[in-house]
C-alpha positions as a LaTeX table, in Angstrom:
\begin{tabular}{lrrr}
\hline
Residue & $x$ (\AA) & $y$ (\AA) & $z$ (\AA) \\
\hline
Unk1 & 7.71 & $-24.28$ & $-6.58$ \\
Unk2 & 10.25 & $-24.28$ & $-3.80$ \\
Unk3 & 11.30 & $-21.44$ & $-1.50$ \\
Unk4 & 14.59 & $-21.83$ & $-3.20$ \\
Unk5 & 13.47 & $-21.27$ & $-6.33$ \\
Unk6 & 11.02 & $-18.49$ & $-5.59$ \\
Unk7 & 12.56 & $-15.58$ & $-3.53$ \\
Unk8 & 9.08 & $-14.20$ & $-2.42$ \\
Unk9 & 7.23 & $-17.35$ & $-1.34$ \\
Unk10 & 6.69 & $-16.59$ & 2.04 \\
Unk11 & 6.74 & $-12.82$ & 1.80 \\
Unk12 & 3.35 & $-10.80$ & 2.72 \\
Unk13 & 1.19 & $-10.45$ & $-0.36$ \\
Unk14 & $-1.53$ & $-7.39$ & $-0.78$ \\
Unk15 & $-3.25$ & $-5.37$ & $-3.09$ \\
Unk16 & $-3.55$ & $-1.58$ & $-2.56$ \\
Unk17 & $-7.44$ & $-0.29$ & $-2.41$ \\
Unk18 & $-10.55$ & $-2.59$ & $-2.11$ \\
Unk19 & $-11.21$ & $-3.05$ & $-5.42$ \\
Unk20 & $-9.69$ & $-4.36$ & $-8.29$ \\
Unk21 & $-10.20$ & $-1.12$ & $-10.55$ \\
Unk22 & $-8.04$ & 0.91 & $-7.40$ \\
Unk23 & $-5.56$ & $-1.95$ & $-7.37$ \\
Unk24 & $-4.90$ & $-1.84$ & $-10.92$ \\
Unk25 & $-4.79$ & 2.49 & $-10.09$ \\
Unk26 & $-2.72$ & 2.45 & $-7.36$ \\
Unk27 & $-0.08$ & 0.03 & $-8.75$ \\
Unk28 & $-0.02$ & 1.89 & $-11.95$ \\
Unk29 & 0.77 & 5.06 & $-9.61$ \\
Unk30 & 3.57 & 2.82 & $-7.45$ \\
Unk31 & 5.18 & 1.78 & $-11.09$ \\
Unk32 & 5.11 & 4.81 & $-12.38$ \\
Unk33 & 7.20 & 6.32 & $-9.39$ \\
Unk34 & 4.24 & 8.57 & $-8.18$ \\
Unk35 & 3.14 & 6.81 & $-5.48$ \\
Unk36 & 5.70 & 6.13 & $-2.82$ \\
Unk37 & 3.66 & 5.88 & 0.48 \\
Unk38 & 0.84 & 4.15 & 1.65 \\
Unk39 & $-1.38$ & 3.83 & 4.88 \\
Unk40 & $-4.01$ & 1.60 & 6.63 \\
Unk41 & $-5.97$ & 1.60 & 9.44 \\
Unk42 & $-3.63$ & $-0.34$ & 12.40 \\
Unk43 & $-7.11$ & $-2.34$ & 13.33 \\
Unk44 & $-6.99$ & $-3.94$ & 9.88 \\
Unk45 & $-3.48$ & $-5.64$ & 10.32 \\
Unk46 & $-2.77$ & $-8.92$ & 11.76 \\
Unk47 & $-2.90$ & $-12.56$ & 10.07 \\
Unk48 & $-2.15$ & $-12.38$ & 6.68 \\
Unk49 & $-0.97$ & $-8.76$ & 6.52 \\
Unk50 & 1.96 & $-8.29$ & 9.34 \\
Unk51 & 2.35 & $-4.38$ & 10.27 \\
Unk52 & 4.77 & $-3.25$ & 8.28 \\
Unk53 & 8.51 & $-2.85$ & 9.41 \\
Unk54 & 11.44 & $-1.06$ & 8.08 \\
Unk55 & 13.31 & $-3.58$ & 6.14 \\
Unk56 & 10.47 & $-6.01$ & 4.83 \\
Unk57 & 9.79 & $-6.49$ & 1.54 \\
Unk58 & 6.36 & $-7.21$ & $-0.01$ \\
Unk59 & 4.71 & $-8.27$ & $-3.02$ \\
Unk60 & 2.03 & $-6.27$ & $-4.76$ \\
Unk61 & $-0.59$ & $-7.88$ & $-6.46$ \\
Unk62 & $-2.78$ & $-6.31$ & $-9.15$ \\
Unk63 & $-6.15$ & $-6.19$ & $-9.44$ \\
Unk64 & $-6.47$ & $-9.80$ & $-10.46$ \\
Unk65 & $-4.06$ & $-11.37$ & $-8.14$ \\
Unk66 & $-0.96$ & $-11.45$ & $-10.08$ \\
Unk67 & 2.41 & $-10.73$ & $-8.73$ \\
Unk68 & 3.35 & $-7.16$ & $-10.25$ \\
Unk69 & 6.00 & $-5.46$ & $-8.26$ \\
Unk70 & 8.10 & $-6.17$ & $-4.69$ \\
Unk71 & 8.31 & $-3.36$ & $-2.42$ \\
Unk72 & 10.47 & $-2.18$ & 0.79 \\
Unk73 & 9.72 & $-0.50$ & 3.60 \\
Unk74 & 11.74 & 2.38 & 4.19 \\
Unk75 & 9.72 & 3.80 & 6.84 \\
Unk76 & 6.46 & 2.71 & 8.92 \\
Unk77 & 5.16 & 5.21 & 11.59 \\
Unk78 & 1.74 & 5.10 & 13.61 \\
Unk79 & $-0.09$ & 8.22 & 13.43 \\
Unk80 & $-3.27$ & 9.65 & 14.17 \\
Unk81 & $-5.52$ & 10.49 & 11.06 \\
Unk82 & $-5.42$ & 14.09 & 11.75 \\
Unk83 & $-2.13$ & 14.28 & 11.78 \\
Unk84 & $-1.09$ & 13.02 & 8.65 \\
Unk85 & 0.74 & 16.16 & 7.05 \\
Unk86 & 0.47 & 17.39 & 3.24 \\
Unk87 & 3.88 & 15.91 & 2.42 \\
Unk88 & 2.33 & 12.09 & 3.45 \\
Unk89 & $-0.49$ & 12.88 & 1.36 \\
Unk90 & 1.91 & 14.09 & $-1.93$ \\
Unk91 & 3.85 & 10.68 & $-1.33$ \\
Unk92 & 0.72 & 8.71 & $-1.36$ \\
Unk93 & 0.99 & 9.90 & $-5.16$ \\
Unk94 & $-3.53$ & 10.17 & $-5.91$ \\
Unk95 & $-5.31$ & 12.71 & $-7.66$ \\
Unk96 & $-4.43$ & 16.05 & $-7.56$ \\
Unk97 & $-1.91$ & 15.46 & $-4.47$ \\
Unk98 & $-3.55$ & 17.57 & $-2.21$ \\
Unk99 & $-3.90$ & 17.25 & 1.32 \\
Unk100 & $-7.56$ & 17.78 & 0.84 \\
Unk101 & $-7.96$ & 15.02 & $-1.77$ \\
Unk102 & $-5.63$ & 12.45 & 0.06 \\
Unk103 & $-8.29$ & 13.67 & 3.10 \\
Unk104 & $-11.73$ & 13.09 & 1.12 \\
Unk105 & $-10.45$ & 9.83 & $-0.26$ \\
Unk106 & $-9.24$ & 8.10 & 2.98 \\
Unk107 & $-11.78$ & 8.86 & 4.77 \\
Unk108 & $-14.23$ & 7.59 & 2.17 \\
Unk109 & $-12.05$ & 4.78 & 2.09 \\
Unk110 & $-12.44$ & 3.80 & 5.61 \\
Unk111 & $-15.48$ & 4.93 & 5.89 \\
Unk112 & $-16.26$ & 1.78 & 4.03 \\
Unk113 & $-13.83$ & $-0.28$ & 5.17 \\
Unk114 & $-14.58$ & $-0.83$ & 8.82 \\
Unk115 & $-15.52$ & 3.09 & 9.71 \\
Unk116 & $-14.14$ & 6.45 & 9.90 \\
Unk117 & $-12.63$ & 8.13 & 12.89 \\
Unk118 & $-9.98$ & 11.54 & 12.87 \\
Unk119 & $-8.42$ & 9.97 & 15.69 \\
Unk120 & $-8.03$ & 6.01 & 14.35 \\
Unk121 & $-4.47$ & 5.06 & 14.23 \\
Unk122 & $-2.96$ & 4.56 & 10.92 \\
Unk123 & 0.21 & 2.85 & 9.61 \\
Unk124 & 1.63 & 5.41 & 7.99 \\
Unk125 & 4.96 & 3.90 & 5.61 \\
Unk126 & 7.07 & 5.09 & 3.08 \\
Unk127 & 8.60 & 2.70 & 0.48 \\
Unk128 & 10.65 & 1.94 & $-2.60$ \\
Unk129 & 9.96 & $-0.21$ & $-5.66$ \\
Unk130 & 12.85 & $-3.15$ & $-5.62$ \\
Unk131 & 11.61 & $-4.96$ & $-8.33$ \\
Unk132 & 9.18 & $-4.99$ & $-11.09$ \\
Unk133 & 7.74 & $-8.47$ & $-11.76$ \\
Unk134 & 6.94 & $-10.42$ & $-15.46$ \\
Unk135 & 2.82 & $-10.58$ & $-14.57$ \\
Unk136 & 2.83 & $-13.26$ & $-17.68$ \\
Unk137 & 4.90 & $-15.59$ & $-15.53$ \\
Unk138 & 2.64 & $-17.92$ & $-14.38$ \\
Unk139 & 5.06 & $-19.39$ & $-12.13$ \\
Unk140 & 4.71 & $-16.20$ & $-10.53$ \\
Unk141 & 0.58 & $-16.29$ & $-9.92$ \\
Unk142 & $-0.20$ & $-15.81$ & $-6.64$ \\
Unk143 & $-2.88$ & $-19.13$ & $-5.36$ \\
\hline
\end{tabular}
């Protein structure tokens, strides 16, 4: 399939979590409206997954790889761990949306994911869902 014919050929393509089960989760939370922020550690981007920039759009894949939903960046701001405020946490849209949960889980998170630190930098962004993909389209399967 061209780049003509498909619109998000050569945008960035990522799953939330680092499982399948929490990328099937957390996209259920992005559809649903809940979740509407996201963050990573900034030693984890590069290659494949660009930092993210006001402006970009992005596809989500689901826990199996399928195209499910494009997003845009509305905001993307390095920040220490520790000084991620409650009202990042709420927008990240998990659990109970407590700062305390979002503070547990991410540092669980990273804690298996490359190591924990309350000082790593994180990409903290904010986004909005711009479209809602057919995950039956096979045309639409990401390789």
């Amino acid at each position: 399939m061209s780049a003509a014919a498909d619109p998000y050929a050569d945008a960035v393509t990522f799953a939330f979590g680092d499982s399948p089960e929490l990328a099937d989760e957390l996209l259920a939370l992005v559809l649903s409206g809940r979740k509407t922020a996201t963050c990573g550690a900034l030693r984890d981007y590069g290659g494949d997954e660009p930092v993210p920039e006001v402006g970009r759009r992005d596809v989500v894949l689901d826990g199996i790889g399928r195209r499910a939903a494009v997003i845009e960046t509305v905001e993307a701001i390095q920040r220490r761990f520790d000084e991620v405020d409650a009202a990042f946490a709420r927008d990240e849209g998990e659990g109970d949306l407590s700062y305390d949960y979002w503070r547990q889980a991410h540092e669980a998170y990273f804690a298996r994911n490359g190591g924990f630190s309350p000082d790593m930098i994180l990409v903290c962004e904010r986004f909005r869902v711009v479209e809602v993909l057919d995950r039956n389209d096979t045309k639409r399967v990401n390789p």
